[in-house]
CSV table of C-alpha atoms in Angstrom, one decimal:
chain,number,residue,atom,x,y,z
A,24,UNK,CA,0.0,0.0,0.0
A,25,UNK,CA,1.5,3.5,-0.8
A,26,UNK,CA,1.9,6.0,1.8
A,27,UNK,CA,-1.6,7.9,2.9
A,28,UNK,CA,-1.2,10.3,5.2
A,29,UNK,CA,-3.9,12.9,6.7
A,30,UNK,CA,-3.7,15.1,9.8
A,31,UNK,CA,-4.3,12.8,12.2
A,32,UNK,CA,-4.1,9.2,10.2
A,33,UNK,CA,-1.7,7.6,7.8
A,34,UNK,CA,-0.1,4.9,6.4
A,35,UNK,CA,3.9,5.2,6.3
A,36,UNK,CA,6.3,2.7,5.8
A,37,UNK,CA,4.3,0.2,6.3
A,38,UNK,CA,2.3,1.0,9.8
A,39,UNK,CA,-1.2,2.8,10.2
A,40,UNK,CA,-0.5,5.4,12.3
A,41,UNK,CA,-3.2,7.3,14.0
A,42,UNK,CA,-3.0,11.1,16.5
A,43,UNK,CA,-4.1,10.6,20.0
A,44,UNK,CA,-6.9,12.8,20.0
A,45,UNK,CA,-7.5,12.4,23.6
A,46,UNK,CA,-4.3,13.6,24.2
A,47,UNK,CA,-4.7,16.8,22.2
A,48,UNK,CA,-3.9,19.3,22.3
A,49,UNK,CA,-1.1,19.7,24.8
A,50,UNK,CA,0.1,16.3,23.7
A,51,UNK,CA,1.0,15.3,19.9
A,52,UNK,CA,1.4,11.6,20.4
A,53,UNK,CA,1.1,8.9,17.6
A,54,UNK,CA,0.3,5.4,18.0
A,55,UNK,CA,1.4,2.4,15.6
A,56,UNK,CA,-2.1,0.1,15.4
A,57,UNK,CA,-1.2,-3.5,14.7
A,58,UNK,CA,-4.6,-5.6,15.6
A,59,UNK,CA,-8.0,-5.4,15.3
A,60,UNK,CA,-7.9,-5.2,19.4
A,61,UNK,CA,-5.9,-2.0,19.1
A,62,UNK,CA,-7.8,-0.4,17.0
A,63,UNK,CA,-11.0,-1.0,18.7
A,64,UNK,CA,-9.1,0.5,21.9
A,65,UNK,CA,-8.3,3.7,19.8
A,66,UNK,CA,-11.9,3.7,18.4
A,67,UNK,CA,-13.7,3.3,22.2
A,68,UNK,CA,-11.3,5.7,24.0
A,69,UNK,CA,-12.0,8.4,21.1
A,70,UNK,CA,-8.2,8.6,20.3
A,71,UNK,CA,-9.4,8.2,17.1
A,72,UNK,CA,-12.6,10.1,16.2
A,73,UNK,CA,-14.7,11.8,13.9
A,74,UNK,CA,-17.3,9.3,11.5
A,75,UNK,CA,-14.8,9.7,8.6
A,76,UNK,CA,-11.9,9.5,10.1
A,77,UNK,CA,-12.9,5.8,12.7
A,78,UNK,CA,-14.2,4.1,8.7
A,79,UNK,CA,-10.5,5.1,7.4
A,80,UNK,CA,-8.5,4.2,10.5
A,81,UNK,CA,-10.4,0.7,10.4
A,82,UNK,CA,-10.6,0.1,6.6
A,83,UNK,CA,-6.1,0.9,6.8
A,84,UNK,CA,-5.8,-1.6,9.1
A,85,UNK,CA,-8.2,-4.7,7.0
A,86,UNK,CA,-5.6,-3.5,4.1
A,87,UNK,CA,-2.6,-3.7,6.6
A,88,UNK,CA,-4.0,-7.1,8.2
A,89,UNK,CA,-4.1,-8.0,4.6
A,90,UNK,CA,-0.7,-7.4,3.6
A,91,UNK,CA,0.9,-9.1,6.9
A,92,UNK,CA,-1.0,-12.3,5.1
A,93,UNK,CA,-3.9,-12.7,6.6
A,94,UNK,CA,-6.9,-15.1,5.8
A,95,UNK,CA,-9.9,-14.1,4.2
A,96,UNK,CA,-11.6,-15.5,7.4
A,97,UNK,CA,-9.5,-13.8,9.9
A,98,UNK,CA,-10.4,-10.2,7.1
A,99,UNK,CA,-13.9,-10.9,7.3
A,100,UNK,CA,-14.1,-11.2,11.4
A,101,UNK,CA,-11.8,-8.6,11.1
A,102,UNK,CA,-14.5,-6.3,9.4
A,103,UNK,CA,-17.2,-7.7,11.3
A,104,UNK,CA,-15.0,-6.9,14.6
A,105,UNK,CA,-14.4,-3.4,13.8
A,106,UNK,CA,-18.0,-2.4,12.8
A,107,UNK,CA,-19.2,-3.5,15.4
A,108,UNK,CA,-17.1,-0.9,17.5
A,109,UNK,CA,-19.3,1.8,17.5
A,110,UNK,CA,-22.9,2.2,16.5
A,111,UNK,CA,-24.3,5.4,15.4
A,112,UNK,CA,-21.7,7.1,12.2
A,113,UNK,CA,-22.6,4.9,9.7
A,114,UNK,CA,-19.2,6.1,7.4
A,115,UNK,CA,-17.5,2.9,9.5
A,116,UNK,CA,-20.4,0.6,8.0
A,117,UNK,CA,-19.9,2.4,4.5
A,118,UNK,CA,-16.0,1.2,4.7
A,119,UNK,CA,-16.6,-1.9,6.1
A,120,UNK,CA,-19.1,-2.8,3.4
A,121,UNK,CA,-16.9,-1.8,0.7
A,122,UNK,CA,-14.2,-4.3,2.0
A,123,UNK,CA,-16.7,-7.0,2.5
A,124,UNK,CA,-17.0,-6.5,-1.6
A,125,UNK,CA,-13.6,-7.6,-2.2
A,126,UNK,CA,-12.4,-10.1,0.8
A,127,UNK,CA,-13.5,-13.1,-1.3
A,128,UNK,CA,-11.8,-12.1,-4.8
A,129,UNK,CA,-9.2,-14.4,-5.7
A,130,UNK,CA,-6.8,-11.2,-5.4
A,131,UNK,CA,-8.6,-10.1,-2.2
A,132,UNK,CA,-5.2,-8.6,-1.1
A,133,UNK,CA,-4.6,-6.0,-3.8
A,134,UNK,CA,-8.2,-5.4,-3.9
A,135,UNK,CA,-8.5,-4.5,-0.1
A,136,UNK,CA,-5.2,-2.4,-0.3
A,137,UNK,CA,-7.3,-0.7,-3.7
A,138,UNK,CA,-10.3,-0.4,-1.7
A,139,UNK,CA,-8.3,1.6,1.5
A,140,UNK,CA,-6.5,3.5,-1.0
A,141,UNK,CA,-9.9,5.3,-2.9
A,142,UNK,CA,-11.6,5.6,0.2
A,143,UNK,CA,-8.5,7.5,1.8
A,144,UNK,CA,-8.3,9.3,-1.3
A,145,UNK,CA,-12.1,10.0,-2.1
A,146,UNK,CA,-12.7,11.6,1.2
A,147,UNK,CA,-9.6,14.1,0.6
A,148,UNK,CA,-11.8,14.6,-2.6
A,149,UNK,CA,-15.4,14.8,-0.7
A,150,UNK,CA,-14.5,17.2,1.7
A,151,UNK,CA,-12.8,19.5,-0.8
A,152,UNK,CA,-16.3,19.6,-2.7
A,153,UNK,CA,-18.0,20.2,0.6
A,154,UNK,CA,-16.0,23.7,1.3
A,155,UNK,CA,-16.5,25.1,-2.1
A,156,UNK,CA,-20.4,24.2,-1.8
A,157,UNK,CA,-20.8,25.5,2.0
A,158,UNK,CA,-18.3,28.6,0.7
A,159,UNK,CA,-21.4,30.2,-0.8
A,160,UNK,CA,-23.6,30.4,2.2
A,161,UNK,CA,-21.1,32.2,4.3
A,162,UNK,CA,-20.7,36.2,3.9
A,163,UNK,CA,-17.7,38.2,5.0
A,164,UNK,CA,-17.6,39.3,8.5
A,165,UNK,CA,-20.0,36.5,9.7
A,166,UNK,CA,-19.9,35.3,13.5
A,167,UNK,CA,-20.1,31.2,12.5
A,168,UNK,CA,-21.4,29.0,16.1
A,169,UNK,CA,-19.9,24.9,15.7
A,170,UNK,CA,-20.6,22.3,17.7
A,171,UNK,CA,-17.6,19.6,18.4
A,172,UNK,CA,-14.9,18.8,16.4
A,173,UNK,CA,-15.4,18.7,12.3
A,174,UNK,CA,-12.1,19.7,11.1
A,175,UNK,CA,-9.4,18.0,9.2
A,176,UNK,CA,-8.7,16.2,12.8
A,177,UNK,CA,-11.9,14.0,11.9
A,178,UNK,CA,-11.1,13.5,7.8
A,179,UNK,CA,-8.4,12.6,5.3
A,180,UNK,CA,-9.1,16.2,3.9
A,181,UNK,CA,-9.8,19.6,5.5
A,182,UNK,CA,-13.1,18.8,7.1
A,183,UNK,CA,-16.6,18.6,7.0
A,184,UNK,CA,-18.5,21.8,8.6
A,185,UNK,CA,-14.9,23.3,9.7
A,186,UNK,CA,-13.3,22.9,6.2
A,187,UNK,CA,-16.6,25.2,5.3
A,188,UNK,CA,-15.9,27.7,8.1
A,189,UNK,CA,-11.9,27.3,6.6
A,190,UNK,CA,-12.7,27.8,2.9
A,191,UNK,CA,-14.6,30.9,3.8
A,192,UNK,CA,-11.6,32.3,6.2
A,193,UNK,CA,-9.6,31.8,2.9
A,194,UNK,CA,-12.3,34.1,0.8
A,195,UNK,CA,-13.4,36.5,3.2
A,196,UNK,CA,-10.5,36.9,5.4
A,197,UNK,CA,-12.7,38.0,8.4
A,198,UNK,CA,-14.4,35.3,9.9
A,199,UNK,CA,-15.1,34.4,13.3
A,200,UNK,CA,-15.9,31.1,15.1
A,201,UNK,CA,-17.7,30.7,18.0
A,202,UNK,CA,-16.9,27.3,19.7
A,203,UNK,CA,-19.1,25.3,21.9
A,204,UNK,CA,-17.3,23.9,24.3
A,205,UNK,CA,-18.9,20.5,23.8
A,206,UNK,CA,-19.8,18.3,26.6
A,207,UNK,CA,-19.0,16.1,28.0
A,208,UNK,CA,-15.5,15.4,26.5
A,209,UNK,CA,-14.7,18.8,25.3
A,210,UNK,CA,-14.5,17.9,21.6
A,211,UNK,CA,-14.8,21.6,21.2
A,212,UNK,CA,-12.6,23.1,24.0
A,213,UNK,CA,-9.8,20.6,22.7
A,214,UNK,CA,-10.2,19.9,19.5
A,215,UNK,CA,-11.8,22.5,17.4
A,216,UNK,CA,-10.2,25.3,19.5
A,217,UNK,CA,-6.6,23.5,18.2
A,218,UNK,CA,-7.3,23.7,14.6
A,219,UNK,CA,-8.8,27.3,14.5
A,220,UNK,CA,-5.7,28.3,16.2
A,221,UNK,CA,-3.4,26.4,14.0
A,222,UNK,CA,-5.3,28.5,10.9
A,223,UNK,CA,-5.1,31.8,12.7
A,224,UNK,CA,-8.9,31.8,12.8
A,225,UNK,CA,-10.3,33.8,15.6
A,226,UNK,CA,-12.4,32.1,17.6
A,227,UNK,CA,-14.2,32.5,20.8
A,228,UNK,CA,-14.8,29.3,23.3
A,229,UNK,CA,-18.0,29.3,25.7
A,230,UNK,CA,-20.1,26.7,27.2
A,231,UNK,CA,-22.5,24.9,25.1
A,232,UNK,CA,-25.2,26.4,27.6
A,233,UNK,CA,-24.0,30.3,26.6
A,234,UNK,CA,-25.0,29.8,23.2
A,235,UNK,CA,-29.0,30.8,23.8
A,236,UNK,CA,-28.0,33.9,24.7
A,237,UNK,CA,-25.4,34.9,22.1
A,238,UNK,CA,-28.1,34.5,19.6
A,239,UNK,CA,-30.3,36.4,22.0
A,240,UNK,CA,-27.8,39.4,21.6
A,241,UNK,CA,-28.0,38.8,17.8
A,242,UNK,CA,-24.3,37.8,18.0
A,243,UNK,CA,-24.6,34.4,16.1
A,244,UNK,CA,-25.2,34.7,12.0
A,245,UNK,CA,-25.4,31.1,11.0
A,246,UNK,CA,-24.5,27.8,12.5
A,247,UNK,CA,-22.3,25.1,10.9
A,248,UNK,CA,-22.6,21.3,12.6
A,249,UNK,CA,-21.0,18.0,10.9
A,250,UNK,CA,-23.5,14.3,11.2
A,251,UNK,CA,-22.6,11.1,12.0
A,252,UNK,CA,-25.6,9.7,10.1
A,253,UNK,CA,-27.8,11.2,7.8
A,254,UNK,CA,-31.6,9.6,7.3
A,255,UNK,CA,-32.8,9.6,4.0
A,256,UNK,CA,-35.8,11.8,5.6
A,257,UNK,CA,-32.9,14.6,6.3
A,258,UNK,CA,-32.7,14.0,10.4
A,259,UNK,CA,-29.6,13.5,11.5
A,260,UNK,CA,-27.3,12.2,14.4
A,261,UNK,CA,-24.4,14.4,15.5
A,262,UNK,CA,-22.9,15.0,18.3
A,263,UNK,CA,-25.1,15.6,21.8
A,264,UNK,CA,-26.1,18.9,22.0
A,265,UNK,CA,-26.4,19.6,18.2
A,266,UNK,CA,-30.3,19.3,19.1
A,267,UNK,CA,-30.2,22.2,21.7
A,268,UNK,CA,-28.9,24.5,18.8
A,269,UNK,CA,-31.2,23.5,16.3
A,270,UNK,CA,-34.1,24.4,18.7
A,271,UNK,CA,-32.3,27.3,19.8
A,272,UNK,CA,-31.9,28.3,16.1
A,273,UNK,CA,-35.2,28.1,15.0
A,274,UNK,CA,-36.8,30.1,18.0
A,275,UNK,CA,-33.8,32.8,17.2
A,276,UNK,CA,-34.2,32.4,13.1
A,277,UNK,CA,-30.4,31.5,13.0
A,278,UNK,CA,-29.9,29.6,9.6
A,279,UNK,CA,-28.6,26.2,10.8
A,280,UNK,CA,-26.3,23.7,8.3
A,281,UNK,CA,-25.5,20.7,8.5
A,282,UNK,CA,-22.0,19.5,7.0
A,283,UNK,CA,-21.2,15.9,5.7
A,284,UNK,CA,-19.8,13.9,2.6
A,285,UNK,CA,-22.1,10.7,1.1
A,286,UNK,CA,-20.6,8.5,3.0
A,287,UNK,CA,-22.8,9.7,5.9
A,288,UNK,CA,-25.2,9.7,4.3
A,289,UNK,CA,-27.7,6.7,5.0
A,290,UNK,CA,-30.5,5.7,2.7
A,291,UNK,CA,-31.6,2.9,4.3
A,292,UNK,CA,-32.3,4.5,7.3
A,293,UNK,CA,-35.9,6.2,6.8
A,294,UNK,CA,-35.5,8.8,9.8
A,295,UNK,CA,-34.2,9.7,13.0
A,296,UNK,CA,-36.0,7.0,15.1
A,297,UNK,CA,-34.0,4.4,13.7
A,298,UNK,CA,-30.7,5.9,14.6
A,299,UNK,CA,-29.1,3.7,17.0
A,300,UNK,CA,-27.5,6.2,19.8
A,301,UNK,CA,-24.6,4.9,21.4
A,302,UNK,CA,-24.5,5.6,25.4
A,303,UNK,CA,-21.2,6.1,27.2
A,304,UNK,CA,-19.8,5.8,30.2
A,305,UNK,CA,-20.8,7.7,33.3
A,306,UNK,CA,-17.6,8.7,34.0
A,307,UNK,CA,-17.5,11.1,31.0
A,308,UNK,CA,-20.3,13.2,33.1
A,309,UNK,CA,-19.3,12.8,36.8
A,310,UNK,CA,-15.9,14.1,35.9
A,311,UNK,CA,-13.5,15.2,33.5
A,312,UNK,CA,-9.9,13.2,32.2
A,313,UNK,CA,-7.5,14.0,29.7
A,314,UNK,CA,-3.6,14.8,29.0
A,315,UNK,CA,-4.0,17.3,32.0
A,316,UNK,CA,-4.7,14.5,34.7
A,317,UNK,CA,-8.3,13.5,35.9
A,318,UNK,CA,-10.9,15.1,38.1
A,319,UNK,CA,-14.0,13.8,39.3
A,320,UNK,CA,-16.6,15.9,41.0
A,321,UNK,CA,-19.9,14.5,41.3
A,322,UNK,CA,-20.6,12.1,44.0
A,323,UNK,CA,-19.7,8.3,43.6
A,324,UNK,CA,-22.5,7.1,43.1
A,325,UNK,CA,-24.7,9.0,40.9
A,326,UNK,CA,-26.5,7.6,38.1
A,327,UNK,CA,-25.4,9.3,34.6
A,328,UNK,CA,-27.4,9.9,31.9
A,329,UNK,CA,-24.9,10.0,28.9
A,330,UNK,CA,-25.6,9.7,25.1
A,331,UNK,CA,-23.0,10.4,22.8
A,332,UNK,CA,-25.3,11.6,20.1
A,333,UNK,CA,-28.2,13.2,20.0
A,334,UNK,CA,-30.8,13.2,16.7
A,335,UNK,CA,-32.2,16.7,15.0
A,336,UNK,CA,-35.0,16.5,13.0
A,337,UNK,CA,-35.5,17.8,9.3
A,338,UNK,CA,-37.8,20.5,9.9
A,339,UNK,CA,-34.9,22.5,11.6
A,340,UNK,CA,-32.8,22.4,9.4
A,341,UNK,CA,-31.9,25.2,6.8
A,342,UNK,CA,-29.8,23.3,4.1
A,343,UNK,CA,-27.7,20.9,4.3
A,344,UNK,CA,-24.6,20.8,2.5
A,345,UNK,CA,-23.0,17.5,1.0
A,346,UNK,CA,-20.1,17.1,-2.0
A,347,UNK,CA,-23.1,17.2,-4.5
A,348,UNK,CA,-24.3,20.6,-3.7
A,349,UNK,CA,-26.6,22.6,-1.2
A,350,UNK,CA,-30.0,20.9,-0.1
A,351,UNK,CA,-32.5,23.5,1.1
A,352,UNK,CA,-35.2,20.7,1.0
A,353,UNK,CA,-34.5,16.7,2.0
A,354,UNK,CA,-34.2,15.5,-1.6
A,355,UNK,CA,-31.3,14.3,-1.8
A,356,UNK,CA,-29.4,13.6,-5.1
A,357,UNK,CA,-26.0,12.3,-3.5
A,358,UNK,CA,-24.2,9.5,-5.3
């Protein structure tokens, strides 16, 4: 396989390589994944993260796995293994299927490597299409509100709703990003925070409960969110709290957007209901833990409530904005 590298993933002499995200950003650490096991661990602990990004990091390793010699049957529990890792972005699902396409050719190896090679490659592509669409909708001087991380941390390319907000930087030169914090594992504070400052856009952090009264003030112009899963009835899953500003939007008549590629897209899923939602552990919400050490403040025992996604419905949304083009209604035309 030849060398693939992204901002937070690659494949170089012969490892898949993949950024700590958990670590970030006062820590730059890369881990060498060898085994399904590994990779699952990376996947869980949200080292490796964003719905592109976790069907890349797996689909690298089935090509890697593949190359060391592996069986087909070892490939396919392999693929079943890693899908299985986490529920709700359907992009993982996406990947996987495309290998399970392949792993019985007679030349499944070259195929799989061919397979982790266009994906890798195609979402460089994607989200490239995605910022010259999104591009359009923003206007110089415009106070942009995001909601967790959707920048090239979580892509092969620039990003999803971030590479929008980065494109538009690029064009306008006077852009500014208000960042929700994003509970409870500070996608936001940590992540999104770390790219803007990296492309010396300003940005402002707050709390993801400050946002109703920014748009109160009339200090928010639009809103930019990515999707882990798109239904084909234009719900979608993202990140929890992505709900509270589409409700917060409408009341405020903020446009809201939401950012993704086809691959989140998911037509066999007829609306939001049938998103599966993963839930977490409680010790996301009773404390906090990163690369600066580990606090817990609530009491011991408390009992958690802690989805990792929450699901927005159609009817607040204002467009939403794949590699085909800007959708102001949900018909799709995606593939």
């Amino acid at each position: 396989m030849k060398d693939l590298i992204a901002q937070s993933l690659k494949y170089q002499d012969g490892k898949v390589q993949v950024l700590d995200q958990y670590l970030l950003p006062h820590q730059e650490v890369w881990h060498v994944c060898q085994t399904v096991s590994e990779m699952q661990s990376l996947i869980n602990n949200l080292q490796v993260r964003g719905a592109p990004l976790i069907g890349l990091a797996a689909t690298l390793l089935v090509a890697y796995l593949a190359e060391q010699g592996a069986s087909q049957q070892v490939l396919c529990k392999a693929i079943d293994e890693l899908e299985a890792t986490r529920p709700t972005a359907v992009n993982l699902k996406h990947c996987m299927d495309r290998l399970r396409g392949v792993v019985h050719d007679v030349q499944y190896v070259a195929h799989i490597v061919g397979v982790a090679e266009h994906l890798f490659e195609e979402d460089i592509a994607l989200c490239a299409r995605i910022a010259q669409h999104g591009v359009a909708l923003v206007d110089a001087g415009d106070n942009i509100l995001t909601h967790c991380n959707t920048g090239a941390l979580a892509t092969a390319g620039i990003g999803t709703a971030l590479g929008v907000i980065y494109q538009a930087m690029q064009r306008h030169g006077d852009i500014h990003v208000w960042v929700d914090e994003t509970r409870p594992l500070l996608q936001g504070g940590r992540l999104t925070a770390y790219e803007l400052a990296r492309w010396q856009i300003p940005y402002t952090l707050l709390c993801d409960s400050m946002a109703a009264s920014l748009m109160a003030a009339g200090k928010v112009d639009k809103i930019f969110v990515g999707a882990d899963r798109v239904a084909a009835n234009g719900d979608f899953a993202n990140k929890v709290g992505t709900y509270n500003l589409a409700v917060l939007a409408h009341f405020h008549q903020v446009p809201f957007y939401v950012v993704a590629p086809k691959t989140t897209f998911d037509p066999n899923c007829a609306s939001g209901q049938d998103i599966e939602i993963e839930q977490r552990s409680a010790r996301e919400v009773t404390g906090v833990s990163g690369s600066f050490g580990e606090c817990q403040w609530a009491p011991s025992q408390a009992k958690v409530y802690n989805p990792a996604f929450d699901v927005t419905p159609a009817k607040l949304v204002t467009g939403w904005v794949f590699d085909s083009g800007v959708y102001h209604t949900p018909h799709f035309h995606i593939l």
